[in-house]
Coordinates of C-alpha atoms in Angstrom, one line a residue:
M1 CA -35.4 -17.4 38.1
G2 CA -33.5 -19.0 35.2
V3 CA -31.2 -15.9 34.7
K4 CA -27.6 -16.6 33.9
T5 CA -27.7 -20.2 34.7
D6 CA -24.0 -20.6 33.6
L7 CA -23.0 -18.5 36.7
Q8 CA -25.0 -20.6 39.2
P9 CA -22.9 -22.3 42.0
K10 CA -21.8 -25.8 41.2
Y11 CA -22.5 -28.1 44.1
G12 CA -20.1 -31.0 44.7
E13 CA -19.7 -33.6 47.3
R14 CA -17.0 -31.7 49.2
R15 CA -17.2 -28.1 48.1
T16 CA -19.3 -25.6 46.2
R17 CA -17.7 -24.0 43.2
L18 CA -18.5 -20.6 41.7
P19 CA -17.8 -20.6 38.0
P20 CA -15.8 -17.5 36.7
G21 CA -17.8 -14.7 35.2
P22 CA -17.1 -13.2 31.7
W23 CA -15.3 -10.3 33.4
N24 CA -12.8 -12.5 35.4
L25 CA -9.3 -13.0 34.2
S26 CA -7.2 -16.1 34.8
R27 CA -3.7 -15.9 36.1
A28 CA -2.3 -16.4 32.6
E29 CA -4.6 -13.6 31.2
K30 CA -3.6 -11.2 34.0
R31 CA 0.0 -11.9 33.3
E32 CA -0.5 -11.3 29.6
V33 CA -2.3 -8.0 30.2
C34 CA 0.5 -6.8 32.5
N35 CA 3.2 -7.9 30.1
S36 CA 1.4 -5.8 27.4
F37 CA 1.4 -2.7 29.6
Y38 CA 4.9 -3.4 30.6
G39 CA 6.2 -3.3 27.1
M40 CA 4.4 -0.1 26.0
K41 CA 6.5 3.0 25.2
V42 CA 4.5 6.2 24.6
P43 CA 5.7 9.6 23.3
E44 CA 7.3 12.0 25.7
G45 CA 4.7 14.0 27.6
Y46 CA 1.8 11.6 26.7
S47 CA 1.6 10.0 30.2
S48 CA 3.7 8.5 32.9
N49 CA 6.1 5.7 32.2
I50 CA 3.7 2.8 32.0
K51 CA 6.4 0.3 32.8
N52 CA 6.8 1.8 36.3
L53 CA 3.0 1.3 37.0
V54 CA 3.1 -2.4 36.4
S55 CA 3.9 -5.1 39.0
L56 CA 4.6 -8.3 37.2
Q57 CA 5.0 -10.3 40.4
D58 CA 1.5 -9.4 41.6
S59 CA 0.0 -8.9 38.1
R60 CA -1.4 -5.6 39.1
L61 CA -1.3 -1.9 38.2
L62 CA 0.0 0.3 41.0
G63 CA 0.4 4.0 41.6
L64 CA -1.8 5.3 38.8
K65 CA -2.7 9.0 38.8
S66 CA -5.9 10.4 37.4
H67 CA -4.3 11.3 34.1
D68 CA -2.8 7.8 33.8
C69 CA -6.3 6.3 34.3
H70 CA -7.6 8.6 31.6
T71 CA -4.8 7.6 29.2
L72 CA -5.3 3.9 29.8
M73 CA -9.1 4.1 29.3
Q74 CA -9.0 6.1 26.1
L75 CA -6.4 4.2 24.1
L76 CA -4.1 1.8 25.9
L77 CA -6.7 -0.5 27.6
P78 CA -8.4 -1.6 24.4
V79 CA -5.1 -2.7 23.0
A80 CA -4.0 -4.6 26.2
I81 CA -7.2 -6.7 26.4
R82 CA -7.3 -7.7 22.7
S83 CA -6.2 -11.2 23.5
V84 CA -8.2 -11.8 26.7
L85 CA -11.8 -12.1 27.9
E86 CA -14.7 -13.4 25.9
K87 CA -15.4 -11.5 22.6
P88 CA -18.8 -9.9 23.7
A89 CA -17.4 -8.7 27.0
R90 CA -14.2 -7.4 25.4
Y91 CA -16.2 -5.5 22.7
A92 CA -18.4 -3.9 25.4
I93 CA -15.3 -2.6 27.3
T94 CA -13.8 -1.4 24.0
R95 CA -16.9 0.5 23.1
L96 CA -16.8 2.3 26.4
C97 CA -13.2 3.2 25.8
F98 CA -14.0 4.5 22.3
F99 CA -16.7 6.7 23.8
F100 CA -14.4 8.4 26.3
N101 CA -11.8 8.9 23.5
A102 CA -14.6 10.5 21.3
I103 CA -15.8 13.0 23.9
C104 CA -12.3 14.0 24.9
A105 CA -11.2 14.6 21.3
K106 CA -9.9 18.0 20.1
T107 CA -12.7 18.3 17.5
V108 CA -16.3 17.4 18.3
D109 CA -18.9 17.2 15.5
V110 CA -22.1 18.4 17.1
S111 CA -24.2 16.6 14.5
K112 CA -22.9 13.3 15.7
L113 CA -23.7 13.8 19.4
D114 CA -27.1 12.2 19.2
K115 CA -25.6 9.0 17.7
L116 CA -22.9 9.1 20.3
E117 CA -25.5 9.4 23.1
E118 CA -27.4 6.4 21.7
D119 CA -24.2 4.3 21.4
V120 CA -23.2 4.9 25.0
V121 CA -26.7 3.8 26.2
V122 CA -26.3 0.6 24.2
T123 CA -22.8 0.2 25.6
L124 CA -24.0 0.4 29.2
C125 CA -26.7 -2.2 28.4
L126 CA -24.1 -4.5 27.0
L127 CA -22.0 -4.0 30.2
E128 CA -25.1 -5.0 32.3
K129 CA -25.2 -8.3 30.4
Y130 CA -21.7 -9.3 31.5
F131 CA -20.8 -7.4 34.7
P132 CA -22.4 -7.9 38.2
P133 CA -24.9 -5.4 39.6
S134 CA -22.4 -4.2 42.1
F135 CA -20.4 -2.6 39.3
F136 CA -23.1 -0.2 38.4
D137 CA -22.9 2.6 40.9
I138 CA -23.7 6.3 40.4
M139 CA -20.4 7.0 38.6
V140 CA -21.2 4.5 35.8
H141 CA -24.7 6.0 35.5
L142 CA -23.3 9.5 35.1
V143 CA -21.6 8.4 31.8
V144 CA -25.1 8.7 30.1
H145 CA -25.2 12.4 30.9
L146 CA -21.7 13.3 29.5
V147 CA -22.9 13.8 26.0
R148 CA -25.6 16.2 27.1
E149 CA -22.9 18.1 29.1
V150 CA -20.8 18.3 25.9
R151 CA -23.8 19.6 24.0
L152 CA -24.4 22.4 26.5
C153 CA -20.9 23.3 27.6
G154 CA -18.6 22.3 24.8
P155 CA -15.7 19.9 24.8
V156 CA -14.7 18.1 28.0
Y157 CA -11.2 19.5 28.2
F158 CA -12.6 23.0 28.8
R159 CA -13.7 21.8 32.2
W160 CA -11.2 19.2 33.4
M161 CA -8.6 19.9 36.0
Y162 CA -5.4 18.7 34.4
P163 CA -4.0 22.2 33.4
F164 CA -4.6 23.6 36.8
E165 CA -3.2 20.5 38.6
R166 CA -0.1 20.7 36.5
Y167 CA 0.4 24.4 37.1
M168 CA -0.2 23.9 40.8
K169 CA 2.8 21.4 40.8
V170 CA 4.9 24.2 39.2
L171 CA 3.9 26.7 41.9
K172 CA 4.5 24.2 44.7
G173 CA 8.0 23.6 43.3
Y174 CA 8.7 27.3 44.0
V175 CA 8.3 26.7 47.8
Q176 CA 11.6 26.7 49.7
N177 CA 10.4 27.9 53.1
R178 CA 7.4 25.9 54.1
T179 CA 6.4 28.4 56.8
R180 CA 6.0 31.1 54.1
P181 CA 4.7 29.3 51.0
E182 CA 2.8 32.3 49.5
G183 CA 5.9 34.5 49.7
C184 CA 8.1 31.9 48.0
I185 CA 5.6 31.4 45.2
A186 CA 5.3 35.2 44.6
E187 CA 9.1 35.8 44.6
R188 CA 9.9 32.9 42.3
Y189 CA 7.1 33.7 39.9
I190 CA 8.2 37.4 39.6
A191 CA 11.9 36.5 39.2
E192 CA 11.1 33.9 36.5
E193 CA 8.8 36.3 34.7
A194 CA 11.5 39.1 34.8
V195 CA 14.1 36.8 33.4
E196 CA 11.9 35.8 30.5
F197 CA 11.0 39.5 29.7
C198 CA 14.7 40.4 29.8
T199 CA 15.5 37.9 27.0
Q200 CA 13.9 40.2 24.4
H201 CA 16.7 42.8 25.0
L202 CA 19.5 40.3 24.5
S203 CA 20.7 38.7 21.3
D204 CA 21.9 35.2 20.7
V205 CA 20.7 33.9 24.0
S206 CA 19.2 30.4 24.2
T207 CA 15.8 30.4 26.0
V208 CA 15.1 28.4 29.2
G209 CA 13.7 25.0 28.9
V210 CA 14.4 24.2 25.2
P211 CA 16.9 21.4 24.8
S212 CA 19.5 21.8 22.1
S213 CA 19.7 19.0 19.6
Q214 CA 23.1 17.2 19.4
K215 CA 25.0 17.4 16.1
M216 CA 25.9 13.9 15.1
G217 CA 27.8 14.1 11.8
V218 CA 27.9 15.2 8.1
S219 CA 26.2 13.4 5.2
K220 CA 25.2 14.0 1.6
P221 CA 22.0 16.2 1.4
L222 CA 18.9 16.0 -0.8
S223 CA 18.9 17.5 -4.2
G224 CA 16.2 19.9 -3.0
C225 CA 12.9 20.3 -1.4
T226 CA 10.3 19.8 -4.1
N227 CA 7.1 19.5 -2.1
T228 CA 6.8 23.1 -0.8
E229 CA 3.9 25.4 -1.8
E230 CA 6.1 27.7 -3.9
V231 CA 7.4 24.8 -6.0
L232 CA 3.9 23.3 -6.8
P233 CA 3.2 25.5 -9.9
Y234 CA 6.6 24.5 -11.3
I235 CA 5.8 20.8 -10.8
E236 CA 2.7 21.3 -13.0
Q237 CA 4.8 23.1 -15.7
H238 CA 7.4 20.4 -15.7
M239 CA 4.8 17.6 -16.2
I240 CA 3.4 19.6 -19.2
H241 CA 7.0 19.9 -20.5
I242 CA 7.6 16.1 -20.2
K243 CA 4.4 15.3 -22.0
T244 CA 5.3 17.7 -24.8
A245 CA 8.9 16.3 -25.1
Y246 CA 7.8 12.7 -25.0
P247 CA 4.4 12.5 -26.8
K248 CA 4.6 8.7 -27.0
F249 CA 4.4 8.3 -23.2
R250 CA 1.6 10.8 -22.6
K251 CA -0.8 8.1 -21.3
R252 CA 1.8 6.2 -19.2
T253 CA 1.3 7.8 -15.8
K254 CA 3.9 5.7 -14.0
W255 CA 6.6 6.5 -16.6
L256 CA 5.8 10.2 -16.5
Q257 CA 6.1 10.3 -12.7
D258 CA 9.4 8.5 -12.7
K259 CA 10.8 10.8 -15.3
H260 CA 9.6 13.8 -13.4
N261 CA 11.3 12.6 -10.2
S262 CA 14.6 12.1 -11.9
T263 CA 14.8 15.3 -13.9
F264 CA 12.8 17.9 -12.0
I265 CA 15.6 19.3 -9.9
Q266 CA 17.9 20.2 -12.9
W267 CA 14.9 21.6 -14.8
L268 CA 13.9 23.8 -11.9
R269 CA 17.4 25.2 -11.5
F270 CA 17.5 26.3 -15.2
K271 CA 13.9 27.5 -15.2
V272 CA 14.5 29.8 -12.2
Q273 CA 17.7 31.1 -13.6
S274 CA 16.1 32.0 -16.9
E275 CA 13.2 33.8 -15.1
L276 CA 15.7 35.7 -13.0
E277 CA 17.2 37.2 -16.2
E278 CA 13.9 38.7 -17.1
D279 CA 12.5 42.0 -15.8
N280 CA 9.6 41.7 -13.3
H281 CA 10.3 38.0 -13.0
G282 CA 8.3 37.5 -9.7
V283 CA 10.6 34.8 -8.3
S284 CA 10.6 34.9 -4.6
E285 CA 13.8 34.9 -2.5
N286 CA 12.9 31.5 -1.0
L287 CA 12.3 29.9 -4.4
R288 CA 15.6 31.3 -5.6
W289 CA 17.6 29.6 -2.8
L290 CA 15.6 26.4 -3.1
A291 CA 16.5 26.1 -6.8
A292 CA 20.1 26.7 -6.0
G293 CA 20.2 23.7 -3.7
P294 CA 21.4 23.3 -0.1
N295 CA 24.8 23.2 1.4
M296 CA 26.5 19.8 0.7
A297 CA 27.5 19.5 4.4
V298 CA 24.4 18.4 6.4
P299 CA 24.2 18.0 10.2
L300 CA 22.4 15.0 11.5
Y301 CA 20.4 15.2 14.7
R302 CA 19.2 12.6 17.2
S303 CA 16.2 14.8 18.3
Y304 CA 14.4 17.7 16.8
L305 CA 11.7 20.0 18.3
I306 CA 9.1 21.2 15.8
K307 CA 6.0 23.2 16.9
G308 CA 6.3 21.9 20.5
I309 CA 6.5 18.2 19.4
K310 CA 9.7 16.3 19.9
F311 CA 10.9 13.8 17.3
N312 CA 13.6 11.2 17.8
I313 CA 15.4 8.8 15.5
K314 CA 14.8 5.1 16.1
A315 CA 18.3 4.6 17.6
Q316 CA 17.5 7.2 20.2
D317 CA 14.2 5.6 21.1
D318 CA 15.9 2.2 21.6
V319 CA 17.8 3.5 24.6
R320 CA 15.0 5.5 26.1
T321 CA 11.7 4.7 27.8
T322 CA 9.7 6.9 25.4
Q323 CA 8.9 6.6 21.7
N324 CA 9.1 9.6 19.5
S325 CA 10.1 8.2 16.2
G326 CA 6.8 7.1 14.7
V327 CA 5.3 9.4 11.9
Y328 CA 2.2 9.4 9.8
L329 CA 1.9 11.1 6.4
I330 CA -1.1 11.7 4.1
A331 CA 0.2 12.1 0.5
Q332 CA -1.2 11.9 -3.0
T333 CA 0.2 8.9 -4.7
M334 CA -0.5 6.5 -7.6
Q335 CA -2.4 3.4 -6.6
V336 CA -2.4 0.4 -8.9
A337 CA -4.3 -2.9 -8.6
S338 CA -1.4 -5.0 -9.8
A339 CA 1.9 -4.8 -11.7
K340 CA 0.0 -5.0 -15.0
D341 CA -2.4 -2.2 -14.2
K342 CA -2.0 0.5 -16.9
N343 CA -4.6 2.8 -15.4
P344 CA -3.3 4.0 -12.0
I345 CA -5.4 6.2 -9.8
L346 CA -4.1 9.4 -8.1
S347 CA -5.6 9.7 -4.6
N348 CA -4.6 10.5 -1.0
M349 CA -3.1 7.6 0.9
G350 CA -1.8 7.3 4.5
F351 CA 1.8 6.2 5.1
Y352 CA 3.2 4.9 8.4
G353 CA 6.9 5.1 9.1
V354 CA 9.8 5.2 11.6
I355 CA 12.4 8.0 11.6
Q356 CA 15.9 6.7 10.9
E357 CA 17.7 10.0 10.4
I358 CA 17.0 13.7 10.9
W359 CA 18.7 16.1 8.4
D360 CA 18.7 19.9 8.6
L361 CA 19.2 21.2 5.1
D362 CA 20.9 24.6 4.9
Y363 CA 19.8 26.9 2.1
Q364 CA 21.9 29.8 3.3
K365 CA 19.0 32.0 4.1
F366 CA 16.9 29.4 5.9
T367 CA 17.1 25.7 7.0
I368 CA 14.6 23.0 6.3
P369 CA 14.5 19.8 8.6
V370 CA 13.7 16.6 6.8
F371 CA 13.2 13.0 8.0
R372 CA 14.6 9.9 6.4
C373 CA 12.1 7.2 7.3
D374 CA 11.5 3.5 6.8
W375 CA 8.0 3.5 5.4
I376 CA 5.7 0.5 6.0
D377 CA 4.8 -1.4 2.8
S378 CA 1.2 -1.8 1.9
S379 CA 1.5 -5.6 2.4
G380 CA 2.3 -4.9 6.1
L381 CA -0.8 -2.7 6.7
V382 CA -4.2 -4.1 7.9
V383 CA -7.3 -2.5 9.5
D384 CA -9.3 -4.9 11.7
E385 CA -13.0 -5.0 12.4
L386 CA -12.7 -2.6 15.4
G387 CA -10.9 0.0 13.3
F388 CA -7.4 -0.6 14.7
T389 CA -4.6 -0.1 12.2
L390 CA -2.1 -2.9 12.4
V391 CA 1.4 -2.7 10.8
D392 CA 4.3 -5.0 10.4
L393 CA 7.4 -3.0 11.1
S394 CA 9.6 -5.5 9.4
K395 CA 8.0 -5.0 5.9
I396 CA 9.7 -1.9 4.6
G397 CA 8.8 -0.4 1.2
H398 CA 9.1 2.9 -0.8
R399 CA 12.9 2.7 -0.5
N400 CA 13.3 5.1 -3.5
D401 CA 11.5 7.9 -1.7
Q402 CA 12.3 7.9 2.0
F403 CA 12.5 11.6 2.7
V404 CA 9.7 13.8 3.9
L405 CA 9.5 17.4 5.3
A406 CA 9.3 17.4 9.0
S407 CA 6.4 19.9 8.9
Q408 CA 4.2 17.5 7.0
V409 CA 4.1 14.6 9.3
K410 CA 2.0 13.8 12.4
Q411 CA 3.5 11.9 15.4
I412 CA 2.2 8.4 16.1
F413 CA 3.5 5.5 18.2
F414 CA 3.4 1.8 17.9
V415 CA 2.3 -0.8 20.5
D416 CA 2.9 -4.5 20.2
D417 CA -0.4 -6.3 19.4
P418 CA -1.0 -9.1 22.0
M419 CA -3.3 -10.9 19.6
H420 CA -1.1 -11.1 16.5
R421 CA 2.6 -11.6 17.2
G422 CA 4.9 -9.6 15.0
W423 CA 2.3 -6.9 14.4
S424 CA 1.9 -3.5 16.1
V425 CA -1.1 -1.3 16.7
V426 CA -0.9 2.3 15.5
L427 CA -2.0 4.9 18.1
S428 CA -1.9 8.7 17.6
M429 CA -0.9 11.2 20.2
P430 CA -3.6 13.9 20.8
N431 CA -2.5 17.4 20.3
R432 CA -2.4 19.2 23.6
E433 CA -0.9 22.6 22.6
Y434 CA -2.2 26.0 23.6
N435 CA -2.1 27.3 20.0
D436 CA -5.0 25.0 19.1
V437 CA -7.2 27.7 20.7
I438 CA -6.0 30.1 18.0
G439 CA -7.6 29.8 14.6
D440 CA -10.8 27.7 14.9
E441 CA -13.3 29.1 17.3
V442 CA -16.7 27.8 18.3
L443 CA -18.9 28.7 15.3
G444 CA -22.6 28.2 16.1
D445 CA -23.2 24.5 16.6
V446 CA -21.4 23.0 13.7
I447 CA -17.8 22.0 14.8
I448 CA -16.0 22.8 18.0
D449 CA -12.2 22.8 17.2
C450 CA -10.2 24.4 19.9
E451 CA -8.3 23.3 22.9
P452 CA -6.8 25.0 26.0
F453 CA -3.2 24.6 27.1
T454 CA -2.5 21.6 29.3
R455 CA 1.3 21.8 29.6
G456 CA 1.7 24.9 31.8
M457 CA 2.1 28.4 30.6
P458 CA 1.5 29.2 26.9
N459 CA 4.5 29.6 24.6
V460 CA 5.6 33.1 23.5
D461 CA 4.8 33.0 19.8
T462 CA 1.3 31.9 20.4
F463 CA 0.8 34.6 23.0
D464 CA 1.9 37.2 20.5
E465 CA -0.7 35.8 17.9
L466 CA -3.4 35.9 20.6
V467 CA -2.6 39.5 21.6
G468 CA -2.5 40.5 17.9
E469 CA -6.0 39.0 17.2
L470 CA -7.4 40.8 20.3
G471 CA -6.1 44.1 18.9
G472 CA -3.3 44.5 21.3
Q473 CA 0.4 45.2 20.8
N474 CA 3.1 42.5 20.4
I475 CA 5.0 42.8 23.7
R476 CA 7.4 40.0 23.3
D477 CA 9.1 40.5 19.9
G478 CA 12.3 38.5 19.4
C479 CA 11.5 35.8 22.0
E480 CA 11.7 32.1 20.9
D481 CA 9.2 29.4 21.8
I482 CA 9.5 28.4 25.5
W483 CA 7.5 26.4 28.0
I484 CA 7.5 27.2 31.7
E485 CA 6.9 24.0 33.5

C-alpha cells in the first residue's frame, strides 16, 4: 500500500529485520530516561519517592500506583523524555501530557475549553502517525470526551477517587482486630475526634500531627519588614520626600530606588514616632511594632510550615529524598536594557530561588517568618519553545536583596534537564488544600476556581471559615491547624 515504507521488514540473506518504530527506545535511551527519573526529587506530599519506582538494572518503572501514573503523565514524563525519541513523536507525547495537566488544573477557564478540545483531537491524530494501531484502544479514544465532561460537570478533581482512597487508608489503619473491622474503625474514629475536640479546652497544648521546627541558632535580623500592606503608603511618602530633598536626581529612577532602600527604615521610625505624638494619629498597633524593629536575637529554622505547605532550607533537602527549598516570587522591579539604560521600566517580574536560611523575626506582639534565598540571575533563565522554564542554579544574582516574606512566595521544585547539562527545569507543585474551596465558587460559566481536599480531613481553621460562611457557629475556637491522616 506504500504506507510507512520505512517500517517495512528488511529482508536479508539469513534473517528478516524489523526496523525500530519512532516510539521505540534503545537501551541507551531507556537508561537515560530511568536515570532522569532516578534523580528526581519532588516536594513532600507531591507523589511517591520516584527513586524507589525505578529499576536501573532492568531499565523499567515498577510498583507505580494510580496517583504516581497521574503525576508522571502530567509533569514528570515530558521532562524525562526531552532528550530521547524523534522530535515529532516526542512533541505528540508532550502535547498529551499538557492536556492532562490542563484539565486537572485548579482553575479551568471555560472560554478555552473549545480550543482545548480541538487540540486534543489534533494530538490523537499526531499519535496515530507514530504509534501502532494496537495502541489505540477504547481508553485512548475516551480522552476526546474528557473536555465535554469538564464542560458539563466541572473540574476533574471533583470526581476522581484520590481523596476517598487516601481516607480509606486512614480508616483501614484503625483496624486492630481483623475479625471486627467495623468496630475498630468506629472506636478509633470516635476516640480521635474526642481528643481533637478536647484540645479547645486546654491551653498551650501542641496539636497532633504538626511537626515542630528545630531551632538552629541566633543571627542578626533584618532592619524591618518593608513590604507589608500597612507600610506601602509610607513607601510612597518616602519617595516623594526623596524627590523633594534631592531635586537634581528626580529623573534618575535607579538612584532614587537605591536611596530609598538605604534610608527608608530610619525615616519610617521617625515618621511613626512623630505621628504617635499627635492626637488621632491612626497608627495601627502592628505598624508601631514594625517601625520599632524586631528583636536582635533571631532563631533560625531548618523547616517551616506555612498554610499547610512545608518549606526547607537547601541544606535540609540535601540529606532528604524530598525537595522543599525552591521558591517563586512575582515582584515589581526595574528592568533595564543595558548598564547605560537611563529609562528603566517598572513592571512585574518572576524570580526563582532556593531557600538558604529561614528566619523568624520577633516584633514582640507577633512574629514574621522570612526566607534568605539565592535568587537566579536573569542570565541563568531561559524559556524554551515548549514553554518549559530552564534555570542555571549556579548563576546567583540579586545578592543585595536576598530576603523575602514567607507568605509571598510559591513553592516550586527543580528537575535536572536531560537535554542541557547544568540546567534545571522549573516545575510547580499544584495546590491541593481544602481551603481552595473557600472563596472562589463556580460563578456561571466564566471561571471555575475551587478544589476539594485531597489530604484527608480538612484543617480546623478552614472548617471554621466554612461554618461561618454557611451561617453556623464557630465550634472549634482556639484550635490550631491540624491534619488527620
